[in-house]
Coordinates of C-alpha atoms in Angstrom, one line a residue:
X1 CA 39.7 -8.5 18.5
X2 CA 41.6 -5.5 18.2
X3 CA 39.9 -2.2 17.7
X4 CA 40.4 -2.2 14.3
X5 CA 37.7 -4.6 13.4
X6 CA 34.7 -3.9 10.8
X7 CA 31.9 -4.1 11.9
X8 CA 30.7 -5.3 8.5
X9 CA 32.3 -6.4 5.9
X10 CA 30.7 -7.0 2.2
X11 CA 32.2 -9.4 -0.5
X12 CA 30.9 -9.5 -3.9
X13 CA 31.4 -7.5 -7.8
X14 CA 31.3 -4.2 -6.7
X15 CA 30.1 -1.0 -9.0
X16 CA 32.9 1.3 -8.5
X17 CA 32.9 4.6 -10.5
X18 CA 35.7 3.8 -12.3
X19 CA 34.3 -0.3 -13.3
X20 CA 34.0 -3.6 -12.0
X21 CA 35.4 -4.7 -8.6
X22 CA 35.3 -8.4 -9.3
X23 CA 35.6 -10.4 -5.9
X24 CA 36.1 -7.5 -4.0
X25 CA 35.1 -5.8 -0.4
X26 CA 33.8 -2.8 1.1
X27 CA 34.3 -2.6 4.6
X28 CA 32.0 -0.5 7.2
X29 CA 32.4 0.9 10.1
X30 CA 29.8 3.5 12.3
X31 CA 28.0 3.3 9.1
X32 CA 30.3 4.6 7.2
X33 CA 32.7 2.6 4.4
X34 CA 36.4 2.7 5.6
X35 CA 37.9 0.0 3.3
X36 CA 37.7 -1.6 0.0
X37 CA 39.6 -4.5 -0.5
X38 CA 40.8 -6.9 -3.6
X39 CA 40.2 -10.7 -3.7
X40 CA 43.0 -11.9 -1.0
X41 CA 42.3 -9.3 1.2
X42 CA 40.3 -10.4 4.4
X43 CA 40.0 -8.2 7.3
X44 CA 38.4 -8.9 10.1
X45 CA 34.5 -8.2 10.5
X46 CA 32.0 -8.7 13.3
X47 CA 29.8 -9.6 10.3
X48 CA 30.7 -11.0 7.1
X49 CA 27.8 -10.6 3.7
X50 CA 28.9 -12.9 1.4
X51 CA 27.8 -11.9 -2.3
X52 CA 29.5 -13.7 -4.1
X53 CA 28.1 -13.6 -8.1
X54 CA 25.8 -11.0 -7.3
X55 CA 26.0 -6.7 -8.0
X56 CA 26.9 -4.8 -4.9
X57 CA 25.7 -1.4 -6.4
X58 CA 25.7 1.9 -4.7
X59 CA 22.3 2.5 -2.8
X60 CA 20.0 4.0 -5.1
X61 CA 19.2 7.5 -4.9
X62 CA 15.4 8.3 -6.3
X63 CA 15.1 11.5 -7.0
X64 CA 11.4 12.4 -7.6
X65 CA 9.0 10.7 -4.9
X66 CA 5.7 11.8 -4.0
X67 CA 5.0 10.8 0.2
X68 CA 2.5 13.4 0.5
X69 CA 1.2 14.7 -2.5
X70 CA -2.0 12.2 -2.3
X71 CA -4.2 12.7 0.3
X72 CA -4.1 10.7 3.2
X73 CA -2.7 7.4 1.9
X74 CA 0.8 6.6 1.5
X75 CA 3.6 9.2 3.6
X76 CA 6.8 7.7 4.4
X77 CA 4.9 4.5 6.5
X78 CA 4.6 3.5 3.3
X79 CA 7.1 5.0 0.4
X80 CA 10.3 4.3 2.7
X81 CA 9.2 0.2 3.7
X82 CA 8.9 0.4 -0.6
X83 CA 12.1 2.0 -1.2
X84 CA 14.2 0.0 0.7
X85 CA 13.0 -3.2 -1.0
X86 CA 14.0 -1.9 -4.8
X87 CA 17.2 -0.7 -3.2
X88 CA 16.9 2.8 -2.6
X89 CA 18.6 4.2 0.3
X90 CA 17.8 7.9 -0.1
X91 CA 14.9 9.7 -2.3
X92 CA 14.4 13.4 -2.7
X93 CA 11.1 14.3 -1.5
X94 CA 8.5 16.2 -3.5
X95 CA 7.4 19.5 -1.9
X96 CA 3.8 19.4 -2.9
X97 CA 1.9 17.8 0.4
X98 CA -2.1 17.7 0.1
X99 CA -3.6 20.2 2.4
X100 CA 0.0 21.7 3.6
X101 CA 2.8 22.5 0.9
X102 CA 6.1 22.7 2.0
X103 CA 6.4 26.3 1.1
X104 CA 7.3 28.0 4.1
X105 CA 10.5 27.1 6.6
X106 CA 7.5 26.0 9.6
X107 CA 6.3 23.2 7.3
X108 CA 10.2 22.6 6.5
X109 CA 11.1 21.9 9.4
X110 CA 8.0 20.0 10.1
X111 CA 8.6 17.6 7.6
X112 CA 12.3 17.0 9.1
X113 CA 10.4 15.8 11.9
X114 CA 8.1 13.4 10.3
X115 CA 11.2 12.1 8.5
X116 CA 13.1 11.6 12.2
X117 CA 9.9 10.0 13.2
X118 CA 8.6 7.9 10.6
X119 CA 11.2 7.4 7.8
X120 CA 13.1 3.9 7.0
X121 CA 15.2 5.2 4.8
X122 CA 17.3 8.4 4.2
X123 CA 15.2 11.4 3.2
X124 CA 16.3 14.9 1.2
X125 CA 13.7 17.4 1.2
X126 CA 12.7 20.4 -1.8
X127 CA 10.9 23.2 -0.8
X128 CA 8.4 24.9 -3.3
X129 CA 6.9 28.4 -3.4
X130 CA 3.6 30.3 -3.5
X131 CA 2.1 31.1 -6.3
X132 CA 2.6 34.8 -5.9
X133 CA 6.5 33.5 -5.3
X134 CA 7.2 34.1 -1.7
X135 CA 10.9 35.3 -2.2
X136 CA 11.1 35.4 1.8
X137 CA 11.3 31.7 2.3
X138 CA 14.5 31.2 -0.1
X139 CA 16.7 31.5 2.4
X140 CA 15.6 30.1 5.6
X141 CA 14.3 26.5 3.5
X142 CA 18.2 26.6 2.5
X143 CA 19.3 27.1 5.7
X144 CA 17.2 24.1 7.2
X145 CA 19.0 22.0 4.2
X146 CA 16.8 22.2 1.6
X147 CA 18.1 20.4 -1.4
X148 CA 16.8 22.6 -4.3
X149 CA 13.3 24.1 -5.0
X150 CA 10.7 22.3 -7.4
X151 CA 8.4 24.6 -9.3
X152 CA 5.3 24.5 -11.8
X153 CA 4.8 26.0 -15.7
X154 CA 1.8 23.5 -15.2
X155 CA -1.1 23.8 -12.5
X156 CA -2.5 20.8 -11.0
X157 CA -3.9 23.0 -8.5
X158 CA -4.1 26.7 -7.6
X159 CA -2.4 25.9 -3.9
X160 CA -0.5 22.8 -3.8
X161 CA 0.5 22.7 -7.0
X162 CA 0.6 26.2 -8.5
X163 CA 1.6 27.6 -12.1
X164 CA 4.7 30.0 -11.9
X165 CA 3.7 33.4 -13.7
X166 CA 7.0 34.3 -15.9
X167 CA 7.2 37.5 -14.2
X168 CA 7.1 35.7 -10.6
X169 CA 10.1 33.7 -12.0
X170 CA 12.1 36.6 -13.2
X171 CA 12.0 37.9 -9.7
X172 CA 12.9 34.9 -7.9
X173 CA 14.9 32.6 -9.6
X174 CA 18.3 34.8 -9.3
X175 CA 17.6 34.8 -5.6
X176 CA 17.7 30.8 -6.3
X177 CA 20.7 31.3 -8.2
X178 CA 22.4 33.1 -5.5
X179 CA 22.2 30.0 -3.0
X180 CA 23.7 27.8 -5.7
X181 CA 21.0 25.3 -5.4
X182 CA 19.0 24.0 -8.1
X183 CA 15.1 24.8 -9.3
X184 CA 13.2 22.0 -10.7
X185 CA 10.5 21.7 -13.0
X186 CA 7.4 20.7 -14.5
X187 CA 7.9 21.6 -17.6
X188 CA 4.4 21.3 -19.4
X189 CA 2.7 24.6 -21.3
X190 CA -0.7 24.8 -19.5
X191 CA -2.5 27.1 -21.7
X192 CA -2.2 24.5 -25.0
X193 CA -3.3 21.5 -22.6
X194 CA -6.2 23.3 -20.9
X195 CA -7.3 24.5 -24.6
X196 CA -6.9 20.8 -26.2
X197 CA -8.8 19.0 -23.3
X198 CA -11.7 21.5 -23.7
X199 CA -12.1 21.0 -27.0
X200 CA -11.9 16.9 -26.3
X201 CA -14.7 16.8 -23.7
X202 CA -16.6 18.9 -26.3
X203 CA -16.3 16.4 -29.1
X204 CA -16.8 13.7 -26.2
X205 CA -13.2 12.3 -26.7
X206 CA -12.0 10.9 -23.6
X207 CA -10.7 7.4 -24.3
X208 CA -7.4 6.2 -23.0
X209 CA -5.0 7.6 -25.6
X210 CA -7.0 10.9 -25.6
X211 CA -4.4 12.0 -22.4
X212 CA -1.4 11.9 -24.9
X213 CA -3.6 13.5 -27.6
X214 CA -4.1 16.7 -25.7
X215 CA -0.3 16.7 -24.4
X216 CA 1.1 16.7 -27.2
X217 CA 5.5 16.6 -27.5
X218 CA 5.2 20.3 -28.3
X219 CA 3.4 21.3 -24.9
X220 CA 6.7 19.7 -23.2
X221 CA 9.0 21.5 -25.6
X222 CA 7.4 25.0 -25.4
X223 CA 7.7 24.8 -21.7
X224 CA 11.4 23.5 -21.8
X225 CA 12.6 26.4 -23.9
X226 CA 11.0 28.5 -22.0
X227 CA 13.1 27.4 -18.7
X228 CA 15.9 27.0 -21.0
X229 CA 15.9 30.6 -21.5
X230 CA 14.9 32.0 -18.0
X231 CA 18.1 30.2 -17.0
X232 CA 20.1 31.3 -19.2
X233 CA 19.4 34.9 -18.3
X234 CA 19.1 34.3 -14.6
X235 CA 22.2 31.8 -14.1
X236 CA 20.4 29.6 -11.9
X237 CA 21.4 26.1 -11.8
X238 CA 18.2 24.4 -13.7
X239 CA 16.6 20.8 -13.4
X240 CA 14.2 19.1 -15.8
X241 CA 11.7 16.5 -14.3
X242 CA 10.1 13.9 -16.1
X243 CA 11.2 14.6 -19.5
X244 CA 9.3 12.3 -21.8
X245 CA 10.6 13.7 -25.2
X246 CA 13.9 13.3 -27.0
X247 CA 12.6 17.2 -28.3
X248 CA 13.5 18.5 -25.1
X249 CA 16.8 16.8 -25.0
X250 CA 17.7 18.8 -28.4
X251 CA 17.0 22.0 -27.2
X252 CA 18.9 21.2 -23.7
X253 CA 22.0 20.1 -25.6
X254 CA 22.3 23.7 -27.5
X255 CA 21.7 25.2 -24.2
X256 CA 24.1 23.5 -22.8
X257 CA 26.6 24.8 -25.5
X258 CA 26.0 28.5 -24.1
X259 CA 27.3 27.4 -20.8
X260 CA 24.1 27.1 -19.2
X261 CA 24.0 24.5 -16.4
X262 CA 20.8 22.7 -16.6
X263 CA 20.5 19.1 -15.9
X264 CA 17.4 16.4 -16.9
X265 CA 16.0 13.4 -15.2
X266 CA 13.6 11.0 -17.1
X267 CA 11.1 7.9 -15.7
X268 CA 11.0 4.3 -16.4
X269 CA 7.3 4.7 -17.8
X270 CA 9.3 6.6 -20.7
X271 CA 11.6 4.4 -20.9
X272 CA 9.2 0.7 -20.8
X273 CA 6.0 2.2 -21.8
X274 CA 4.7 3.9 -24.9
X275 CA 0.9 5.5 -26.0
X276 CA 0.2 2.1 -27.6
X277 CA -0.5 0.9 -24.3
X278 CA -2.6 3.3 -23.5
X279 CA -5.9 1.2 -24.6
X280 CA -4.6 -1.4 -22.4
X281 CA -3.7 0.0 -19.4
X282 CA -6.1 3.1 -19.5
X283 CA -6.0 5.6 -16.7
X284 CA -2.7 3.2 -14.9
X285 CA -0.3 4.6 -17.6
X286 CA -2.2 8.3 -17.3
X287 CA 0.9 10.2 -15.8
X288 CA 2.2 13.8 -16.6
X289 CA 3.7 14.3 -19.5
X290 CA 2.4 11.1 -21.1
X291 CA 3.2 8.5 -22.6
X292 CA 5.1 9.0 -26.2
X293 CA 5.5 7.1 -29.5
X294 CA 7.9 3.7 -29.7
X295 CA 9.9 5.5 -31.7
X296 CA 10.3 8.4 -29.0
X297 CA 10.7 5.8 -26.4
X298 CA 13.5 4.1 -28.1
X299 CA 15.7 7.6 -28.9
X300 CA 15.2 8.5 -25.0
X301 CA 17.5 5.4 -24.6
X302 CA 20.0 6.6 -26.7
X303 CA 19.8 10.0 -25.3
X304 CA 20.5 8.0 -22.1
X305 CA 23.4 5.6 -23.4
X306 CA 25.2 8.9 -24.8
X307 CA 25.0 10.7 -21.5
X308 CA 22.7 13.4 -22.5
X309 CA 19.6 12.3 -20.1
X310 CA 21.5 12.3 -16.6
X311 CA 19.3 10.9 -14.0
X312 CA 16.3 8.1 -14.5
X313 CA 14.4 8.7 -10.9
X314 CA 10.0 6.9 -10.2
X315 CA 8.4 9.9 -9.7
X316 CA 6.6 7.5 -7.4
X317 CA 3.0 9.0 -7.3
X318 CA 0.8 6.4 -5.8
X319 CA -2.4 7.1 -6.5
X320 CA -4.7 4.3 -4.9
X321 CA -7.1 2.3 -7.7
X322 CA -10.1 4.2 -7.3
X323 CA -8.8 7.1 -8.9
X324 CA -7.3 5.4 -11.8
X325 CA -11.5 3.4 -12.4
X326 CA -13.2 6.6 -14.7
X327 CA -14.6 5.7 -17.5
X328 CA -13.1 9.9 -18.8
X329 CA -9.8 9.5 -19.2
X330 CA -9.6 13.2 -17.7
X331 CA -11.5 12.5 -14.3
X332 CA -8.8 10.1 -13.2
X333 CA -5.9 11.2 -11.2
X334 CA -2.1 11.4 -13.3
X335 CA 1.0 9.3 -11.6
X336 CA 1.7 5.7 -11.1
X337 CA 3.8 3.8 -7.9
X338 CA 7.1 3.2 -9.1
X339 CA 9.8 3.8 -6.3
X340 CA 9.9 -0.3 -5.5
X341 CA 10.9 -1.4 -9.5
X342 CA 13.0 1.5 -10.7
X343 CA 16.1 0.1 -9.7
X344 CA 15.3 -3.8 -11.2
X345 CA 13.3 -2.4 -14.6
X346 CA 16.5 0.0 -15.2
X347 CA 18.5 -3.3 -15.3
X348 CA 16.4 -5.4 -16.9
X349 CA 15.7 -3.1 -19.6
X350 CA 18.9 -1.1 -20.0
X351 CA 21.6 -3.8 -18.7
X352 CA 20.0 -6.8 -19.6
X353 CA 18.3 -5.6 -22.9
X354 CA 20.3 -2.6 -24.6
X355 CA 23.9 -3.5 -23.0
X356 CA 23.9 -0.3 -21.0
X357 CA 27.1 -0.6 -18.8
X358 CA 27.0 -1.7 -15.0
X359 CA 28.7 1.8 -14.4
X360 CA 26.2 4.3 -16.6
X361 CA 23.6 2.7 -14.3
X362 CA 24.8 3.8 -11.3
X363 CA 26.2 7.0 -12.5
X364 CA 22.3 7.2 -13.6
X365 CA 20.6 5.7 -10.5
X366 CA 22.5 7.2 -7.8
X367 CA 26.0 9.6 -8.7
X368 CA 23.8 12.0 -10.8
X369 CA 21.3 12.7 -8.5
X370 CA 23.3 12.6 -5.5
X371 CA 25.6 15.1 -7.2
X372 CA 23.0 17.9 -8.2
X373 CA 21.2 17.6 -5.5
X374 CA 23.8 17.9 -3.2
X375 CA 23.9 15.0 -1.2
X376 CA 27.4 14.4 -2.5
X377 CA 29.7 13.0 -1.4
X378 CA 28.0 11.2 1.2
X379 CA 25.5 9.5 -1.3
X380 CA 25.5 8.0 -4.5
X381 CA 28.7 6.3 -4.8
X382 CA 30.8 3.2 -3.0
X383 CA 33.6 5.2 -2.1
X384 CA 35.9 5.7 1.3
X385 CA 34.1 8.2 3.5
X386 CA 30.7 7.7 1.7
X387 CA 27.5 6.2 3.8
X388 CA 27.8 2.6 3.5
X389 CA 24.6 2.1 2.1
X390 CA 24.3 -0.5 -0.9
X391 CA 21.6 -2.2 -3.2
X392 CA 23.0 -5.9 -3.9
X393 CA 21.0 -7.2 -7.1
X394 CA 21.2 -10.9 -8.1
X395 CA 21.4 -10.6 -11.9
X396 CA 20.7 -13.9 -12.8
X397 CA 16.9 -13.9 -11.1
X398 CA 14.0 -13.6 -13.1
X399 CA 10.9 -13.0 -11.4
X400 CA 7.3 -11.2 -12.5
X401 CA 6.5 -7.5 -10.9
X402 CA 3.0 -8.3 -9.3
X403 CA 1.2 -4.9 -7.2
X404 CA 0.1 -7.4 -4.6
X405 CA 3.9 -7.9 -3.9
X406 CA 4.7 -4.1 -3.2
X407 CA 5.4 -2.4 -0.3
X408 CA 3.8 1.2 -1.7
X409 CA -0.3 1.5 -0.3
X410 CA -1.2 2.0 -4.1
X411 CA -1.1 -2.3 -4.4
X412 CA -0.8 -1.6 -8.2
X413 CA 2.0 -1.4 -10.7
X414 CA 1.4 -0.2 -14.7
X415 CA 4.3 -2.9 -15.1
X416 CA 1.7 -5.8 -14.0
X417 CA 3.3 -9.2 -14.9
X418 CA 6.2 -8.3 -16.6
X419 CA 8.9 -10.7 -16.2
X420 CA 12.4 -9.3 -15.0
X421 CA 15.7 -10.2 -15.1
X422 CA 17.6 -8.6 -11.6
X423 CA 16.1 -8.7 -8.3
X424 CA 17.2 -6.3 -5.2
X425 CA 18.6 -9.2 -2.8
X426 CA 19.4 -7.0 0.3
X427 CA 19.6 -3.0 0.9
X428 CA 21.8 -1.7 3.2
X429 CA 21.4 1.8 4.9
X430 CA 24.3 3.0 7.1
X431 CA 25.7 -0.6 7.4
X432 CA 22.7 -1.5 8.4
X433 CA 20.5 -4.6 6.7
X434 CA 17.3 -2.8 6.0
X435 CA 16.1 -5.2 3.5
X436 CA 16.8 -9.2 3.4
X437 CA 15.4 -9.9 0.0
X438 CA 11.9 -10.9 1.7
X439 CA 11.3 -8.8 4.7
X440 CA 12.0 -5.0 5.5
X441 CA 13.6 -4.9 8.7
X442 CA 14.0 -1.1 8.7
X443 CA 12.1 0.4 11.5
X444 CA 10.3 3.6 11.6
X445 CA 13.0 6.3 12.3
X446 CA 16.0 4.0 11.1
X447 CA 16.1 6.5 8.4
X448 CA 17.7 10.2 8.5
X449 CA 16.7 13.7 6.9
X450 CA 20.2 14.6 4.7
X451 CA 20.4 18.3 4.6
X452 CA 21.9 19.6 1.2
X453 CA 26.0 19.6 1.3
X454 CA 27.9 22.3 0.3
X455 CA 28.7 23.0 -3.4

């Protein structure tokens, strides 16, 4: 066995960027991929995958998860075990921990550690700001490899999750712009919400559908064009989370004309779910920004197909069922699990349903974010020199999404009993099998904290 040897080698129809490898090969080696190869080609491999028939996809990259944001619960003894069996091999980390926000470079740093320690799969980390802004920490958070910085127009709380005054953001955002990373958002207008859910509890409206009643498209939009504006006056690179409205897409396509660069993720639960299932699923489909109309839902789709909607990431926000049980809509918590069936819904509903291409899904999944996020090159695409970590989907399997079933604390899923087509067969991390389609064999500290690239 000459030195030469993989020491893994992975046969099956790859996702390329550029289409299709039928029959093909990646080959690994020190976790890295060093080869791909056509049908006839056979190197030699201390370990051969054979997956044959089935989707060897880049490993997805999620990037909007919430380890920490719920007290107590989940962290990554519980997000990463769930990532790595719907075939995520990094996630982007949200900044806003319960009790300790990771707004200064000392709780940076500390949350490298618990990554080193505790994480089974790859880990980018955001930092976040003070509500008085903080312009101090910019630099240092960078420094430690900070992937961007996410950032309220909505407060969900005064110290974990803050409201950005527009005159805080004037000051710091073209400190952000400086380090060429992006700023993410919540993009929702407080004031309107705040207003509409006082006058609901007055009237003693607070059914289901009464959430999407007092968050209404235009408390998104007002928000959006704000940000819109602030970057293009400031020139920092901008990113819109959890955009549930085609609106918002309109007004980011004309901004985009002026040459500003602003990018947008969207969720599944845009994409699956509409307010019609509100009365159903009650306080599980309560997220923020909520559910919208069919109609809405359907155009999002379009807006993805065309290319206008770059990224679809969970926002996995496992809030465990006793917050999701009162009877006032607005007394239960707002977020759903969702890291475990991003990758198979996106499938099932994009690939299998609306003939989305094979290769807009992983552009969507795992180039996109990996790309302005700055974990580029290295993640997001099957590619000599990337991390050889992969998602290998069997198309062909149907199966039903059960809560019992997942790996997240939460033990719940809005998507209970839904029947997919596409299930994640095997993740690998680093050339490593983290995932065998049953167990996760990742252990604690298998995973790594990616610092933010250059670019």
């Amino acid at each position: 066995m000459g030195h030469n040897e993989l020491d893994l080698l992975i046969r099956g129809n790859l996702v390329l960027p550029q289409g299709i490898g039928q029959d093909s090969a990646v080959g690994v080696k020190d976790g890295v991929i060093v080869g791909l190869y056509g049908p006839v080609e056979n190197p030699l491999a201390k370990e051969t995958i054979d997956a044959s028939g089935l989707l060897v996809f880049p490993g997805i990259v999620d990037g909007h998860v919430h380890s920490y944001s719920i007290p107590g619960v989940e962290g990554f003894e519980y997000s990463t075990p769930a990532a790595a069996a719907g075939g995520v091999t990094t996630f982007i980390e949200m900044p806003y921990d319960a009790g300790a926000p990771t707004c200064t470079p000392e709780a940076f740093q500390k949350k490298i550690e618990r990554v080193q320690r505790l994480a089974r799969v790859d880990v980018a980390i955001l930092g976040t700001l003070k509500k008085e802004g903080s312009p101090e920490v910019i630099a240092p958070m960078v420094e430690l490899g900070a992937c961007g910085f996410k950032l309220s127009l909505f407060e969900t709380d005064p110290e974990r999750f803050p409201r950005i005054a527009d005159g805080v953001l004037w000051e710091i955002l073209p400190l952000i712009a400086a380090h060429r990373v992006p700023v993410g958002f919540h993009a929702e207008d407080d004031e309107l919400i705040f207003h509409l859910i006082r006058e609901y509890r007055q009237d003693k409206k607070i059914y289901p559908k009464a959430h999407c009643e007092t968050r209404p498209p235009i408390s998104e939009t007002l928000a959006v064009l704000k940000l819109l504006e602030l970057a293009r006056w400031t020139g920092v690179r901008l990113h819109l989370y959890h955009v549930s409205h085609p609106r918002s897409i309109d007004l980011l396509r004309r901004f985009r004309q002026d040459g500003v660069d602003v990018s947008t993720e969207t969720c599944p639960h845009y994409l699956t779910l509409h307010e019609g299932k509100m009365d159903g699923l009650k306080a599980l489909a309560k997220i923020n920004p909520p559910l919208r109309t069919p109609e809405a839902m359907e155009e999002m789709w379009e807006l993805l197909k065309s290319g206008d909607i770059d990224i679809v990431s969970s926002d996995h926000a496992p809030w465990p069922l006793e917050r999701k049980q009162a009877p006032d809509i607005f007394d239960n918590a707002s977020g759903a699990p969702g890291i475990e069936t991003l990758f198979p819904l996106m499938f099932n509903e994009g690939v299998i349903k609306r003939g989305l291409s094979l290769v807009k899904l992983a552009q969507i999944l795992c180039e996109n974010p990996a790309k302005r996020f700055k974990l580029y090159p290295r993640k997001g695409h099957i590619a000599l020199g990337a991390d050889a970590d992969l998602a290998i989907l069997d198309p062909s399997t149907r199966w039903t999404i059960r809560g019992v079933d997942m790996h997240s604390s939460a033990r719940w899923t809005p998507y209970e009993g839904m029947t997919v087509q596409g299930k994640v067969v095997r993740t690998i991390l680093r050339g490593k099998v983290i995932y065998d389609g049953k167990e996760v064999t990742a252990k604690a500290g298998d995973g790594h904290f990616v610092p933010a690239g250059e670019g």
